Amino acid sequence: MAWGRSSIPKPPSPPKSALSKLLPLFILFVVLGGFAFVGYHVYLVVCNVQTATNEKMEKKNVVFTKDGVKVGVKERSNEHYVDKTQSFMVKAWNLSTWPEYKSKLWNKDAPINQVESRKPFSRHSSSTSTK
C-alpha cells in the first residue's frame, strides 16, 4: 500500500556499544572536573589575598571581625609624648633667634628703639589738600 503502513517490519537497530553509552557521562565528568579545578584555585587565591590583607591591616591597627571593623589607636607612653613635645620646643627655641631683635624684658644694656610720639592732627593740612 502506498498510503498506509508497510507490512514489512523495520529491522531492529544495532545494539549500542558500551563506549557510546558512557561517552556523554565521561564528557560530563571532564567538564565538571575542569570547573572544580578552576573554582578550587580561585578559592585558594582569594584565601591568600584575604590572609595577606588581614596581616597588613593588623600592622596598621585595623582588625576585621564578624561584627565589623575595629580600629585601634597606637598607644604612646607618657615618656615618649614628653620627649617628642620637648624636642619640638627645643627646635622652636633654637630656630627663633633674631639677631636684630631687642627685647624689653632682657638684654637691657642694648639701646631700644623708641617709637616717636604721634603728632597732633592739624586742620590746616587737611583743608589744603587738593581734589
Short mmCIF file of N, CA, C and O in Angstrom, two decimals:
data_model
loop_
_atom_site.label_atom_id
_atom_site.label_comp_id
_atom_site.label_asym_id
_atom_site.label_seq_id
_atom_site.Cartn_x
_atom_site.Cartn_y
_atom_site.Cartn_z
N MET A 1 0.81 -1.16 0.00
CA MET A 1 0.00 0.00 0.00
C MET A 1 0.87 1.24 0.00
O MET A 1 1.82 1.33 0.73
N ALA A 2 0.41 2.13 -0.74
CA ALA A 2 1.20 3.32 -0.88
C ALA A 2 0.94 4.31 0.22
O ALA A 2 1.82 5.06 0.59
N TRP A 3 -0.31 4.32 0.73
CA TRP A 3 -0.65 5.33 1.72
C TRP A 3 -0.61 4.83 3.16
O TRP A 3 -0.52 5.60 4.08
N GLY A 4 -0.60 3.72 3.47
CA GLY A 4 -0.68 3.19 4.82
C GLY A 4 0.63 2.63 5.30
O GLY A 4 1.69 2.89 4.77
N ARG A 5 0.50 1.81 6.27
CA ARG A 5 1.70 1.19 6.82
C ARG A 5 2.17 0.07 5.91
O ARG A 5 1.39 -0.63 5.31
N SER A 6 3.44 0.01 5.96
CA SER A 6 4.00 -1.08 5.18
C SER A 6 3.93 -2.35 6.01
O SER A 6 4.08 -2.33 7.23
N SER A 7 3.70 -3.38 5.44
CA SER A 7 3.58 -4.63 6.17
C SER A 7 4.93 -5.25 6.47
O SER A 7 5.03 -6.17 7.25
N ILE A 8 5.97 -4.68 5.91
CA ILE A 8 7.31 -5.22 6.17
C ILE A 8 7.86 -4.51 7.41
O ILE A 8 8.01 -3.29 7.43
N PRO A 9 8.18 -5.23 8.44
CA PRO A 9 8.72 -4.59 9.64
C PRO A 9 10.15 -4.11 9.40
O PRO A 9 10.90 -4.68 8.63
N LYS A 10 10.51 -3.00 10.11
CA LYS A 10 11.88 -2.47 10.01
C LYS A 10 12.80 -3.41 10.74
O LYS A 10 12.45 -3.96 11.77
N PRO A 11 14.03 -3.47 10.27
CA PRO A 11 14.97 -4.30 11.01
C PRO A 11 15.38 -3.58 12.29
O PRO A 11 15.48 -2.35 12.33
N PRO A 12 15.60 -4.26 13.37
CA PRO A 12 15.99 -3.60 14.62
C PRO A 12 17.35 -2.95 14.47
O PRO A 12 18.21 -3.41 13.73
N SER A 13 17.54 -1.78 15.19
CA SER A 13 18.82 -1.07 15.11
C SER A 13 19.88 -1.89 15.83
O SER A 13 19.58 -2.64 16.77
N PRO A 14 21.12 -1.70 15.40
CA PRO A 14 22.17 -2.48 16.04
C PRO A 14 22.33 -2.04 17.49
O PRO A 14 22.10 -0.87 17.84
N PRO A 15 22.72 -2.93 18.38
CA PRO A 15 22.86 -2.56 19.78
C PRO A 15 24.00 -1.55 19.96
O PRO A 15 25.00 -1.59 19.26
N LYS A 16 23.80 -0.61 20.90
CA LYS A 16 24.83 0.41 21.16
C LYS A 16 25.96 -0.22 21.94
O LYS A 16 25.74 -1.03 22.84
N SER A 17 27.15 0.22 21.62
CA SER A 17 28.30 -0.30 22.35
C SER A 17 28.38 0.38 23.71
O SER A 17 27.80 1.43 23.95
N ALA A 18 29.13 -0.18 24.61
CA ALA A 18 29.28 0.37 25.96
C ALA A 18 29.97 1.74 25.90
O ALA A 18 29.66 2.63 26.68
N LEU A 19 30.92 1.90 24.95
CA LEU A 19 31.63 3.17 24.83
C LEU A 19 30.66 4.29 24.40
O LEU A 19 30.71 5.39 24.95
N SER A 20 29.79 4.02 23.49
CA SER A 20 28.86 5.06 23.04
C SER A 20 27.84 5.39 24.12
O SER A 20 27.31 6.50 24.15
N LYS A 21 27.58 4.46 25.02
CA LYS A 21 26.67 4.75 26.12
C LYS A 21 27.34 5.58 27.22
O LYS A 21 26.71 6.42 27.85
N LEU A 22 28.62 5.34 27.45
CA LEU A 22 29.33 6.02 28.54
C LEU A 22 30.04 7.30 28.11
O LEU A 22 30.50 8.06 28.96
N LEU A 23 30.17 7.57 26.82
CA LEU A 23 30.87 8.76 26.33
C LEU A 23 30.25 10.06 26.85
O LEU A 23 30.97 10.94 27.34
N PRO A 24 28.92 10.27 26.81
CA PRO A 24 28.37 11.53 27.35
C PRO A 24 28.63 11.69 28.86
O PRO A 24 28.90 12.79 29.33
N LEU A 25 28.57 10.59 29.60
CA LEU A 25 28.86 10.66 31.02
C LEU A 25 30.31 11.03 31.29
O LEU A 25 30.62 11.85 32.16
N PHE A 26 31.22 10.46 30.49
CA PHE A 26 32.64 10.78 30.62
C PHE A 26 32.90 12.26 30.30
O PHE A 26 33.64 12.94 31.02
N ILE A 27 32.27 12.79 29.26
CA ILE A 27 32.44 14.22 28.90
C ILE A 27 31.89 15.10 30.02
O ILE A 27 32.51 16.12 30.38
N LEU A 28 30.77 14.72 30.62
CA LEU A 28 30.20 15.49 31.73
C LEU A 28 31.17 15.55 32.91
O LEU A 28 31.39 16.62 33.48
N PHE A 29 31.77 14.40 33.26
CA PHE A 29 32.73 14.38 34.37
C PHE A 29 33.97 15.22 34.07
O PHE A 29 34.51 15.89 34.96
N VAL A 30 34.44 15.23 32.85
CA VAL A 30 35.61 16.04 32.47
C VAL A 30 35.29 17.52 32.60
O VAL A 30 36.08 18.30 33.15
N VAL A 31 34.12 17.94 32.13
CA VAL A 31 33.73 19.35 32.22
C VAL A 31 33.55 19.76 33.68
O VAL A 31 34.04 20.83 34.10
N LEU A 32 32.87 18.92 34.47
CA LEU A 32 32.70 19.24 35.89
C LEU A 32 34.04 19.27 36.62
O LEU A 32 34.26 20.12 37.50
N GLY A 33 34.95 18.38 36.28
CA GLY A 33 36.28 18.38 36.89
C GLY A 33 37.05 19.66 36.55
O GLY A 33 37.75 20.21 37.38
N GLY A 34 36.91 20.13 35.31
CA GLY A 34 37.56 21.39 34.91
C GLY A 34 37.03 22.57 35.71
O GLY A 34 37.80 23.42 36.19
N PHE A 35 35.70 22.63 35.84
CA PHE A 35 35.11 23.70 36.65
C PHE A 35 35.54 23.61 38.11
O PHE A 35 35.82 24.63 38.75
N ALA A 36 35.61 22.40 38.65
CA ALA A 36 36.04 22.21 40.04
C ALA A 36 37.49 22.65 40.22
O ALA A 36 37.84 23.29 41.21
N PHE A 37 38.36 22.33 39.25
CA PHE A 37 39.77 22.71 39.32
C PHE A 37 39.92 24.24 39.33
O PHE A 37 40.63 24.80 40.16
N VAL A 38 39.24 24.90 38.40
CA VAL A 38 39.31 26.36 38.32
C VAL A 38 38.72 26.99 39.59
O VAL A 38 39.31 27.93 40.17
N GLY A 39 37.59 26.48 40.05
CA GLY A 39 36.97 27.02 41.26
C GLY A 39 37.85 26.86 42.49
O GLY A 39 37.94 27.76 43.32
N TYR A 40 38.53 25.73 42.61
CA TYR A 40 39.41 25.49 43.75
C TYR A 40 40.58 26.46 43.76
O TYR A 40 40.94 27.01 44.79
N HIS A 41 41.16 26.71 42.58
CA HIS A 41 42.29 27.64 42.52
C HIS A 41 41.86 29.09 42.75
O HIS A 41 42.60 29.87 43.35
N VAL A 42 40.67 29.44 42.32
CA VAL A 42 40.14 30.78 42.63
C VAL A 42 39.95 30.92 44.14
O VAL A 42 40.29 31.94 44.73
N TYR A 43 39.43 29.88 44.77
CA TYR A 43 39.25 29.88 46.22
C TYR A 43 40.59 30.03 46.95
O TYR A 43 40.69 30.81 47.92
N LEU A 44 41.63 29.32 46.49
CA LEU A 44 42.95 29.45 47.12
C LEU A 44 43.50 30.86 46.98
O LEU A 44 44.07 31.41 47.95
N VAL A 45 43.36 31.46 45.82
CA VAL A 45 43.87 32.82 45.61
C VAL A 45 43.13 33.80 46.50
O VAL A 45 43.74 34.68 47.13
N VAL A 46 41.82 33.67 46.61
CA VAL A 46 41.04 34.58 47.46
C VAL A 46 41.45 34.43 48.92
O VAL A 46 41.60 35.43 49.64
N CYS A 47 41.67 33.21 49.38
CA CYS A 47 42.09 33.00 50.77
C CYS A 47 43.47 33.60 51.02
O CYS A 47 43.71 34.20 52.08
N ASN A 48 44.39 33.46 50.07
CA ASN A 48 45.73 34.04 50.24
C ASN A 48 45.68 35.57 50.26
O ASN A 48 46.37 36.20 51.07
N VAL A 49 44.87 36.15 49.40
CA VAL A 49 44.74 37.62 49.39
C VAL A 49 44.11 38.10 50.70
O VAL A 49 44.55 39.10 51.28
N GLN A 50 43.11 37.37 51.20
CA GLN A 50 42.47 37.76 52.45
C GLN A 50 43.45 37.69 53.61
O GLN A 50 43.50 38.59 54.45
N THR A 51 44.25 36.64 53.66
CA THR A 51 45.22 36.49 54.74
C THR A 51 46.27 37.60 54.69
O THR A 51 46.60 38.20 55.72
N ALA A 52 46.79 37.86 53.50
CA ALA A 52 47.81 38.92 53.35
C ALA A 52 47.23 40.28 53.72
O ALA A 52 47.89 41.09 54.39
N THR A 53 45.99 40.55 53.32
CA THR A 53 45.36 41.83 53.63
C THR A 53 45.13 41.97 55.13
O THR A 53 45.37 43.04 55.70
N ASN A 54 44.67 40.91 55.78
CA ASN A 54 44.46 40.96 57.23
C ASN A 54 45.76 41.24 57.96
O ASN A 54 45.80 42.03 58.91
N GLU A 55 46.85 40.61 57.53
CA GLU A 55 48.14 40.84 58.19
C GLU A 55 48.61 42.28 58.02
O GLU A 55 49.09 42.90 58.97
N LYS A 56 48.45 42.82 56.81
CA LYS A 56 48.88 44.21 56.59
C LYS A 56 48.01 45.19 57.37
O LYS A 56 48.51 46.18 57.89
N MET A 57 46.71 44.91 57.45
CA MET A 57 45.82 45.82 58.17
C MET A 57 46.03 45.72 59.68
O MET A 57 45.88 46.71 60.39
N GLU A 58 46.40 44.54 60.18
CA GLU A 58 46.68 44.40 61.61
C GLU A 58 47.92 45.19 62.00
O GLU A 58 48.01 45.70 63.11
N LYS A 59 48.87 45.31 61.08
CA LYS A 59 50.05 46.12 61.35
C LYS A 59 49.67 47.60 61.49
O LYS A 59 50.36 48.35 62.16
N LYS A 60 48.58 47.99 60.86
CA LYS A 60 48.10 49.37 60.94
C LYS A 60 46.98 49.51 61.96
O LYS A 60 46.22 50.48 61.92
N ASN A 61 46.82 48.52 62.84
CA ASN A 61 45.84 48.54 63.93
C ASN A 61 44.40 48.56 63.44
O ASN A 61 43.54 49.22 64.01
N VAL A 62 44.12 47.85 62.34
CA VAL A 62 42.76 47.68 61.85
C VAL A 62 42.47 46.19 61.85
O VAL A 62 43.19 45.42 61.23
N VAL A 63 41.42 45.76 62.55
CA VAL A 63 41.11 44.35 62.69
C VAL A 63 39.70 44.10 62.16
O VAL A 63 38.76 44.80 62.52
N PHE A 64 39.56 43.09 61.30
CA PHE A 64 38.26 42.71 60.76
C PHE A 64 37.67 41.61 61.65
O PHE A 64 38.30 40.61 61.91
N THR A 65 36.44 41.83 62.12
CA THR A 65 35.75 40.84 62.93
C THR A 65 34.39 40.55 62.30
O THR A 65 34.02 41.16 61.30
N LYS A 66 33.64 39.63 62.91
CA LYS A 66 32.30 39.32 62.40
C LYS A 66 31.36 40.50 62.58
O LYS A 66 30.41 40.67 61.82
N ASP A 67 31.62 41.31 63.60
CA ASP A 67 30.77 42.47 63.88
C ASP A 67 31.09 43.66 62.99
O ASP A 67 30.29 44.58 62.88
N GLY A 68 32.25 43.67 62.39
CA GLY A 68 32.65 44.80 61.56
C GLY A 68 34.14 45.03 61.68
O GLY A 68 34.91 44.11 61.96
N VAL A 69 34.54 46.25 61.50
CA VAL A 69 35.95 46.62 61.55
C VAL A 69 36.22 47.37 62.84
O VAL A 69 35.49 48.27 63.21
N LYS A 70 37.29 46.96 63.54
CA LYS A 70 37.70 47.68 64.75
C LYS A 70 39.03 48.36 64.46
O LYS A 70 39.98 47.73 63.99
N VAL A 71 39.07 49.64 64.73
CA VAL A 71 40.28 50.42 64.51
C VAL A 71 40.90 50.72 65.85
O VAL A 71 40.26 51.33 66.72
N GLY A 72 42.13 50.30 66.04
CA GLY A 72 42.83 50.54 67.29
C GLY A 72 43.65 51.80 67.21
O GLY A 72 43.98 52.30 66.14
N VAL A 73 43.98 52.33 68.36
CA VAL A 73 44.82 53.51 68.45
C VAL A 73 46.16 53.10 69.02
O VAL A 73 46.21 52.37 70.02
N LYS A 74 47.21 53.53 68.38
CA LYS A 74 48.53 53.19 68.88
C LYS A 74 48.75 53.86 70.23
O LYS A 74 48.50 55.04 70.39
N GLU A 75 49.20 53.07 71.15
CA GLU A 75 49.43 53.62 72.48
C GLU A 75 50.81 54.27 72.53
O GLU A 75 51.78 53.74 72.03
N ARG A 76 50.85 55.42 73.13
CA ARG A 76 52.13 56.11 73.33
C ARG A 76 52.32 56.29 74.82
O ARG A 76 51.41 56.69 75.53
N SER A 77 53.51 56.00 75.24
CA SER A 77 53.79 56.18 76.66
C SER A 77 53.92 57.67 76.95
O SER A 77 54.17 58.48 76.06
N ASN A 78 53.72 58.02 78.19
CA ASN A 78 53.82 59.41 78.60
C ASN A 78 55.24 59.92 78.36
O ASN A 78 55.44 61.07 77.94
N GLU A 79 56.22 59.07 78.60
CA GLU A 79 57.61 59.48 78.41
C GLU A 79 57.88 59.80 76.94
O GLU A 79 58.53 60.79 76.61
N HIS A 80 57.35 58.97 76.04
CA HIS A 80 57.53 59.21 74.61
C HIS A 80 56.86 60.52 74.20
O HIS A 80 57.43 61.31 73.44
N TYR A 81 55.67 60.79 74.72
CA TYR A 81 54.95 62.01 74.41
C TYR A 81 55.73 63.24 74.89
O TYR A 81 55.88 64.22 74.17
N VAL A 82 56.26 63.16 76.11
CA VAL A 82 57.02 64.29 76.67
C VAL A 82 58.29 64.51 75.87
O VAL A 82 58.67 65.65 75.60
N ASP A 83 58.97 63.42 75.48
CA ASP A 83 60.19 63.57 74.70
C ASP A 83 59.93 64.25 73.37
O ASP A 83 60.70 65.14 72.95
N LYS A 84 58.87 63.86 72.68
CA LYS A 84 58.55 64.48 71.39
C LYS A 84 58.20 65.96 71.57
O LYS A 84 58.66 66.81 70.82
N THR A 85 57.39 66.25 72.58
CA THR A 85 57.00 67.64 72.83
C THR A 85 58.22 68.49 73.17
O THR A 85 58.38 69.60 72.68
N GLN A 86 59.08 67.94 74.00
CA GLN A 86 60.27 68.69 74.40
C GLN A 86 61.19 68.93 73.20
O GLN A 86 61.75 70.01 73.05
N SER A 87 61.33 67.93 72.35
CA SER A 87 62.21 68.12 71.19
C SER A 87 61.65 69.19 70.26
O SER A 87 62.42 69.98 69.70
N PHE A 88 60.32 69.26 70.10
CA PHE A 88 59.74 70.32 69.28
C PHE A 88 59.95 71.69 69.92
O PHE A 88 60.21 72.67 69.23
N MET A 89 59.83 71.75 71.23
CA MET A 89 60.04 73.02 71.91
C MET A 89 61.48 73.49 71.77
O MET A 89 61.75 74.67 71.53
N VAL A 90 62.43 72.57 71.89
CA VAL A 90 63.85 72.93 71.76
C VAL A 90 64.14 73.39 70.34
O VAL A 90 64.86 74.38 70.13
N LYS A 91 63.58 72.70 69.34
CA LYS A 91 63.80 73.11 67.95
C LYS A 91 63.21 74.50 67.72
O LYS A 91 63.85 75.34 67.07
N ALA A 92 62.02 74.75 68.23
CA ALA A 92 61.40 76.06 68.06
C ALA A 92 62.22 77.14 68.74
O ALA A 92 62.41 78.24 68.20
N TRP A 93 62.73 76.85 69.92
CA TRP A 93 63.55 77.83 70.64
C TRP A 93 64.83 78.14 69.87
O TRP A 93 65.23 79.30 69.75
N ASN A 94 65.47 77.09 69.34
CA ASN A 94 66.72 77.30 68.62
C ASN A 94 66.52 78.03 67.30
O ASN A 94 67.39 78.77 66.86
N LEU A 95 65.37 77.84 66.67
CA LEU A 95 65.12 78.49 65.39
C LEU A 95 64.52 79.89 65.54
O LEU A 95 64.35 80.58 64.55
N SER A 96 64.24 80.32 66.75
CA SER A 96 63.56 81.59 66.93
C SER A 96 64.50 82.72 67.33
O SER A 96 64.10 83.65 67.99
N THR A 97 65.74 82.66 66.95
CA THR A 97 66.66 83.76 67.28
C THR A 97 66.66 84.77 66.16
O THR A 97 66.78 84.43 64.98
N TRP A 98 66.48 86.04 66.53
CA TRP A 98 66.53 87.15 65.59
C TRP A 98 67.69 88.03 65.99
O TRP A 98 67.71 88.60 67.08
N PRO A 99 68.67 88.18 65.14
CA PRO A 99 69.88 88.93 65.54
C PRO A 99 69.61 90.40 65.84
O PRO A 99 70.25 90.98 66.69
N GLU A 100 68.65 91.03 65.19
CA GLU A 100 68.39 92.45 65.39
C GLU A 100 67.30 92.71 66.42
O GLU A 100 66.90 93.84 66.62
N TYR A 101 66.78 91.69 67.06
CA TYR A 101 65.67 91.86 67.98
C TYR A 101 66.18 92.31 69.34
O TYR A 101 67.07 91.71 69.91
N LYS A 102 65.59 93.36 69.87
CA LYS A 102 65.93 93.86 71.21
C LYS A 102 64.67 93.77 72.06
O LYS A 102 63.67 94.41 71.76
N SER A 103 64.71 93.01 73.08
CA SER A 103 63.54 92.81 73.92
C SER A 103 63.50 93.81 75.05
O SER A 103 64.53 94.26 75.55
N LYS A 104 62.31 94.13 75.52
CA LYS A 104 62.17 95.00 76.68
C LYS A 104 62.38 94.22 77.97
O LYS A 104 62.62 94.80 79.02
N LEU A 105 62.28 92.90 77.90
CA LEU A 105 62.40 92.08 79.10
C LEU A 105 63.83 91.65 79.39
O LEU A 105 64.20 91.47 80.54
N TRP A 106 64.63 91.43 78.40
CA TRP A 106 66.01 91.03 78.62
C TRP A 106 66.91 91.83 77.69
O TRP A 106 66.45 92.54 76.82
N ASN A 107 68.18 91.70 77.88
CA ASN A 107 69.19 92.45 77.13
C ASN A 107 68.96 93.96 77.30
O ASN A 107 68.87 94.70 76.33
N LYS A 108 68.88 94.38 78.54
CA LYS A 108 68.55 95.77 78.84
C LYS A 108 69.72 96.71 78.56
O LYS A 108 69.54 97.92 78.54
N ASP A 109 70.92 96.18 78.36
CA ASP A 109 72.07 97.04 78.10
C ASP A 109 72.02 97.62 76.69
O ASP A 109 72.56 98.68 76.45
N ALA A 110 71.37 96.91 75.78
CA ALA A 110 71.33 97.37 74.40
C ALA A 110 70.31 98.50 74.28
O ALA A 110 69.29 98.52 74.97
N PRO A 111 70.56 99.46 73.41
CA PRO A 111 69.61 100.55 73.22
C PRO A 111 68.34 100.04 72.54
O PRO A 111 68.39 99.22 71.64
N ILE A 112 67.21 100.54 73.00
CA ILE A 112 65.92 100.14 72.46
C ILE A 112 65.41 101.26 71.58
O ILE A 112 65.45 102.43 71.97
N ASN A 113 64.94 100.91 70.42
CA ASN A 113 64.40 101.92 69.51
C ASN A 113 63.07 102.41 70.07
O ASN A 113 62.15 101.65 70.27
N GLN A 114 63.03 103.69 70.35
CA GLN A 114 61.81 104.30 70.90
C GLN A 114 60.90 104.70 69.74
O GLN A 114 61.35 105.19 68.72
N VAL A 115 59.61 104.50 69.95
CA VAL A 115 58.62 104.90 68.96
C VAL A 115 58.41 106.40 69.10
O VAL A 115 58.27 106.91 70.20
N GLU A 116 58.38 107.08 67.98
CA GLU A 116 58.15 108.53 68.02
C GLU A 116 56.72 108.80 68.44
O GLU A 116 55.80 108.09 68.07
N SER A 117 56.57 109.86 69.19
CA SER A 117 55.21 110.20 69.61
C SER A 117 54.45 110.74 68.41
O SER A 117 55.01 111.36 67.51
N ARG A 118 53.18 110.55 68.43
CA ARG A 118 52.34 110.93 67.31
C ARG A 118 52.11 112.43 67.31
O ARG A 118 51.87 113.05 68.34
N LYS A 119 52.16 112.98 66.13
CA LYS A 119 51.94 114.42 66.01
C LYS A 119 50.44 114.70 66.02
O LYS A 119 49.67 113.96 65.42
N PRO A 120 50.05 115.76 66.65
CA PRO A 120 48.61 116.06 66.70
C PRO A 120 48.06 116.43 65.32
O PRO A 120 48.78 116.92 64.47
N PHE A 121 46.78 116.22 65.19
CA PHE A 121 46.11 116.49 63.92
C PHE A 121 46.02 117.99 63.68
O PHE A 121 45.65 118.76 64.56
N SER A 122 46.32 118.41 62.50
CA SER A 122 46.28 119.82 62.16
C SER A 122 45.21 120.05 61.11
O SER A 122 45.19 119.39 60.09
N ARG A 123 44.31 121.01 61.35
CA ARG A 123 43.25 121.28 60.39
C ARG A 123 43.80 121.96 59.14
O ARG A 123 43.25 121.83 58.08
N HIS A 124 44.86 122.67 59.31
CA HIS A 124 45.42 123.39 58.18
C HIS A 124 45.87 122.41 57.10
O HIS A 124 45.66 122.67 55.91
N SER A 125 46.46 121.27 57.46
CA SER A 125 46.96 120.34 56.46
C SER A 125 45.82 119.64 55.72
O SER A 125 45.94 119.33 54.54
N SER A 126 44.68 119.44 56.40
CA SER A 126 43.57 118.75 55.72
C SER A 126 42.78 119.71 54.83
O SER A 126 42.19 119.28 53.86
N SER A 127 42.78 120.98 55.15
CA SER A 127 42.00 121.91 54.35
C SER A 127 42.73 122.30 53.08
O SER A 127 42.12 122.80 52.15
N THR A 128 44.02 122.11 53.02
CA THR A 128 44.79 122.49 51.84
C THR A 128 45.00 121.34 50.90
O THR A 128 45.75 121.44 49.94
N SER A 129 44.35 120.24 51.13
CA SER A 129 44.55 119.09 50.25
C SER A 129 43.91 119.35 48.89
O SER A 129 42.91 120.05 48.80
N THR A 130 44.48 118.84 47.85
CA THR A 130 43.96 119.08 46.51
C THR A 130 42.99 117.96 46.13
O THR A 130 43.17 116.81 46.47
N LYS A 131 41.97 118.41 45.40
CA LYS A 131 40.96 117.41 44.99
C LYS A 131 40.93 117.29 43.52
O LYS A 131 41.06 118.12 42.76
#
